[in-house]
């Protein structure tokens, strides 16, 4: 026995909707809804040549689709960026650019990538420092800092403030500047690890 909006089944009746209504709810085309019906992705029956869809089943399918994590493109870090600043008035401006060096330790086979000159990669944080003297100090400190990316886990690095993933990501920076934390530098290291692995 069929009632409008309800499909009679064994047990509880189901609230139903049309394919067009289902497409609107799921933000897909009607053709997609029909395909879901034919493949039993959603509970549905054909009545008078039209699909009648169980709204609870459709809601479950929509929830499954929402759980899928879509990969978002991670912005590429510009390793050709530069940062120019005058640290000492009578010496003129200096320009800092990142340098990436890779090496393999012969004895262990460990691959190590070292990134120095990280100032331009943290420019957005450095530029939030309004006092010119403090900004110059930040650049001086960060100018000597480096990031090390290793392919080998080392338990000795666990719980070290300047390291993550058992020393696979580490920095010589110690967090002397409030606007640039060690976590900011290690986050940058994670992005670089992904980018340089490609």
Tab-separated table of C-alpha atoms in Angstrom:
chain	number	residue	atom	x	y	z
A	1	UNK	CA	0.000	0.000	0.000
A	2	UNK	CA	1.465	3.341	-1.028
A	3	UNK	CA	0.612	6.657	0.561
A	4	UNK	CA	1.812	10.033	-0.647
A	5	UNK	CA	5.243	10.708	0.824
A	6	UNK	CA	5.483	7.295	2.484
A	7	UNK	CA	6.570	3.891	1.157
A	8	UNK	CA	4.880	1.087	3.029
A	9	UNK	CA	7.423	-1.552	4.034
A	10	UNK	CA	7.763	-4.173	6.689
A	11	UNK	CA	8.261	-2.179	9.872
A	12	UNK	CA	8.228	1.610	9.934
A	13	UNK	CA	7.054	3.601	6.921
A	14	UNK	CA	9.720	5.724	5.182
A	15	UNK	CA	9.377	9.418	4.432
A	16	UNK	CA	10.155	9.914	0.766
A	17	UNK	CA	11.111	12.651	-1.618
A	18	UNK	CA	11.383	13.003	-5.384
A	19	UNK	CA	14.628	12.766	-7.333
A	20	UNK	CA	14.581	16.520	-7.936
A	21	UNK	CA	14.148	17.232	-4.219
A	22	UNK	CA	16.919	14.754	-3.400
A	23	UNK	CA	19.250	16.416	-5.912
A	24	UNK	CA	18.616	19.804	-4.312
A	25	UNK	CA	19.315	18.462	-0.816
A	26	UNK	CA	22.475	16.608	-1.852
A	27	UNK	CA	23.761	19.412	-4.105
A	28	UNK	CA	24.132	16.999	-7.020
A	29	UNK	CA	22.343	16.543	-10.339
A	30	UNK	CA	19.147	14.564	-10.795
A	31	UNK	CA	21.157	12.179	-12.996
A	32	UNK	CA	23.445	11.467	-10.025
A	33	UNK	CA	20.428	10.725	-7.837
A	34	UNK	CA	19.078	8.307	-10.463
A	35	UNK	CA	22.471	6.580	-10.576
A	36	UNK	CA	22.485	6.275	-6.784
A	37	UNK	CA	19.002	4.743	-6.965
A	38	UNK	CA	19.975	2.197	-9.656
A	39	UNK	CA	23.103	1.207	-7.721
A	40	UNK	CA	21.283	1.012	-4.367
A	41	UNK	CA	23.428	3.776	-2.900
A	42	UNK	CA	20.196	5.165	-1.459
A	43	UNK	CA	16.971	3.319	-0.661
A	44	UNK	CA	14.472	4.023	-3.416
A	45	UNK	CA	11.682	2.463	-5.444
A	46	UNK	CA	10.375	3.281	-8.865
A	47	UNK	CA	6.744	4.322	-8.930
A	48	UNK	CA	4.996	5.255	-12.185
A	49	UNK	CA	8.417	5.523	-13.884
A	50	UNK	CA	9.835	7.925	-11.294
A	51	UNK	CA	12.227	7.326	-8.438
A	52	UNK	CA	10.879	7.787	-4.929
A	53	UNK	CA	13.763	8.125	-2.471
A	54	UNK	CA	13.908	7.414	1.242
A	55	UNK	CA	14.919	10.727	2.857
A	56	UNK	CA	16.735	9.053	5.780
A	57	UNK	CA	18.834	6.968	3.386
A	58	UNK	CA	19.641	10.101	1.376
A	59	UNK	CA	20.662	11.945	4.565
A	60	UNK	CA	23.055	9.081	5.398
A	61	UNK	CA	24.575	9.252	1.897
A	62	UNK	CA	25.024	13.016	2.184
A	63	UNK	CA	26.749	12.540	5.560
A	64	UNK	CA	29.135	9.985	4.041
A	65	UNK	CA	30.036	12.446	1.295
A	66	UNK	CA	30.651	15.179	3.880
A	67	UNK	CA	33.060	12.909	5.790
A	68	UNK	CA	35.356	12.601	2.801
A	69	UNK	CA	38.231	14.953	3.316
A	70	UNK	CA	38.968	16.822	0.161
A	71	UNK	CA	42.618	17.518	-0.386
A	72	UNK	CA	43.181	21.208	-0.444
A	73	UNK	CA	46.084	22.513	-2.387
A	74	UNK	CA	48.754	23.611	0.033
A	75	UNK	CA	50.221	26.905	-1.055
A	76	UNK	CA	53.755	26.533	-2.323
A	77	UNK	CA	56.461	28.218	-0.309
A	78	UNK	CA	58.527	30.525	-2.496
A	79	UNK	CA	62.096	29.430	-1.902
A	80	UNK	CA	63.277	32.250	-4.189
A	81	UNK	CA	61.792	34.904	-1.908
A	82	UNK	CA	64.077	37.468	-0.370
A	83	UNK	CA	63.911	39.869	2.563
A	84	UNK	CA	65.807	43.168	2.561
A	85	UNK	CA	66.449	45.149	5.725
A	86	UNK	CA	68.977	47.633	7.088
A	87	UNK	CA	70.300	46.218	10.343
A	88	UNK	CA	73.080	48.758	10.911
A	89	UNK	CA	72.477	52.244	9.537
A	90	UNK	CA	75.962	52.944	8.202
A	91	UNK	CA	76.353	49.526	6.518
A	92	UNK	CA	73.374	49.681	4.162
A	93	UNK	CA	70.676	47.080	3.533
A	94	UNK	CA	71.214	43.327	3.449
A	95	UNK	CA	69.152	40.837	1.468
A	96	UNK	CA	68.438	37.386	2.861
A	97	UNK	CA	67.326	34.467	0.684
A	98	UNK	CA	66.650	30.869	1.692
A	99	UNK	CA	69.202	28.194	0.862
A	100	UNK	CA	68.367	24.487	0.684
A	101	UNK	CA	71.156	21.935	1.018
A	102	UNK	CA	70.670	18.180	0.841
A	103	UNK	CA	73.148	15.545	1.873
A	104	UNK	CA	73.294	11.860	2.702
A	105	UNK	CA	75.273	10.711	5.707
A	106	UNK	CA	77.491	7.947	4.281
A	107	UNK	CA	77.831	6.056	7.527
A	108	UNK	CA	74.061	5.770	8.201
A	109	UNK	CA	72.465	6.490	4.828
A	110	UNK	CA	70.354	9.168	6.513
A	111	UNK	CA	69.078	11.889	4.143
A	112	UNK	CA	69.229	15.371	5.654
A	113	UNK	CA	67.930	18.611	4.192
A	114	UNK	CA	69.021	21.874	5.809
A	115	UNK	CA	67.235	25.144	5.121
A	116	UNK	CA	69.029	28.344	6.130
A	117	UNK	CA	68.084	31.976	5.528
A	118	UNK	CA	64.507	31.350	6.696
A	119	UNK	CA	63.765	35.049	7.303
A	120	UNK	CA	61.819	35.580	4.015
A	121	UNK	CA	59.752	32.472	4.756
A	122	UNK	CA	58.597	34.065	8.015
A	123	UNK	CA	58.257	37.627	6.654
A	124	UNK	CA	54.525	37.829	7.399
A	125	UNK	CA	55.253	37.298	11.113
A	126	UNK	CA	58.348	39.514	11.181
A	127	UNK	CA	56.438	42.353	9.543
A	128	UNK	CA	53.954	42.399	12.439
A	129	UNK	CA	56.757	43.750	14.649
A	130	UNK	CA	56.159	47.505	14.589
A	131	UNK	CA	59.292	48.718	16.376
A	132	UNK	CA	62.178	48.902	13.837
A	133	UNK	CA	64.774	47.962	16.463
A	134	UNK	CA	62.815	44.897	17.549
A	135	UNK	CA	62.265	43.918	13.900
A	136	UNK	CA	66.010	44.231	13.218
A	137	UNK	CA	66.705	42.084	16.292
A	138	UNK	CA	64.212	39.460	15.071
A	139	UNK	CA	65.895	39.343	11.663
A	140	UNK	CA	69.336	39.045	13.282
A	141	UNK	CA	68.201	36.109	15.425
A	142	UNK	CA	66.329	34.347	12.605
A	143	UNK	CA	69.153	34.978	10.142
A	144	UNK	CA	71.311	32.474	12.001
A	145	UNK	CA	68.490	29.940	12.554
A	146	UNK	CA	68.055	26.863	10.390
A	147	UNK	CA	65.584	24.077	9.760
A	148	UNK	CA	66.724	20.471	9.502
A	149	UNK	CA	64.552	17.828	7.826
A	150	UNK	CA	65.663	14.221	8.296
A	151	UNK	CA	64.233	10.956	6.998
A	152	UNK	CA	65.283	9.087	10.157
A	153	UNK	CA	63.419	8.943	13.460
A	154	UNK	CA	65.605	9.420	16.538
A	155	UNK	CA	64.010	8.906	19.957
A	156	UNK	CA	66.651	11.184	21.495
A	157	UNK	CA	64.779	14.121	19.934
A	158	UNK	CA	61.425	13.243	21.543
A	159	UNK	CA	60.191	15.997	23.841
A	160	UNK	CA	62.829	18.459	22.636
A	161	UNK	CA	61.364	21.968	22.273
A	162	UNK	CA	62.963	22.540	18.880
A	163	UNK	CA	61.963	19.213	17.306
A	164	UNK	CA	59.008	17.188	16.061
A	165	UNK	CA	58.525	13.638	14.836
A	166	UNK	CA	61.495	12.272	16.710
A	167	UNK	CA	63.889	14.818	15.274
A	168	UNK	CA	62.750	14.381	11.687
A	169	UNK	CA	61.871	18.078	11.867
A	170	UNK	CA	64.020	20.357	13.974
A	171	UNK	CA	65.250	23.920	14.225
A	172	UNK	CA	68.110	25.772	15.851
A	173	UNK	CA	65.707	28.631	16.622
A	174	UNK	CA	64.804	28.818	20.322
A	175	UNK	CA	61.820	31.176	20.272
A	176	UNK	CA	63.458	34.409	21.377
A	177	UNK	CA	60.915	36.563	19.521
A	178	UNK	CA	57.277	36.528	20.723
A	179	UNK	CA	55.860	37.091	17.213
A	180	UNK	CA	57.723	34.043	15.856
A	181	UNK	CA	57.390	30.939	18.007
A	182	UNK	CA	59.281	27.677	17.705
A	183	UNK	CA	55.966	26.109	16.647
A	184	UNK	CA	55.714	28.653	13.799
A	185	UNK	CA	59.147	27.571	12.557
A	186	UNK	CA	58.324	23.859	12.941
A	187	UNK	CA	55.023	24.392	11.076
A	188	UNK	CA	57.095	25.927	8.289
A	189	UNK	CA	59.400	22.900	8.449
A	190	UNK	CA	56.398	20.580	7.969
A	191	UNK	CA	55.288	22.514	4.900
A	192	UNK	CA	58.818	22.434	3.500
A	193	UNK	CA	59.101	18.681	4.090
A	194	UNK	CA	55.961	18.081	2.025
A	195	UNK	CA	56.990	20.532	-0.691
A	196	UNK	CA	60.569	19.277	-1.019
A	197	UNK	CA	59.441	15.630	-1.103
A	198	UNK	CA	57.564	16.254	-4.374
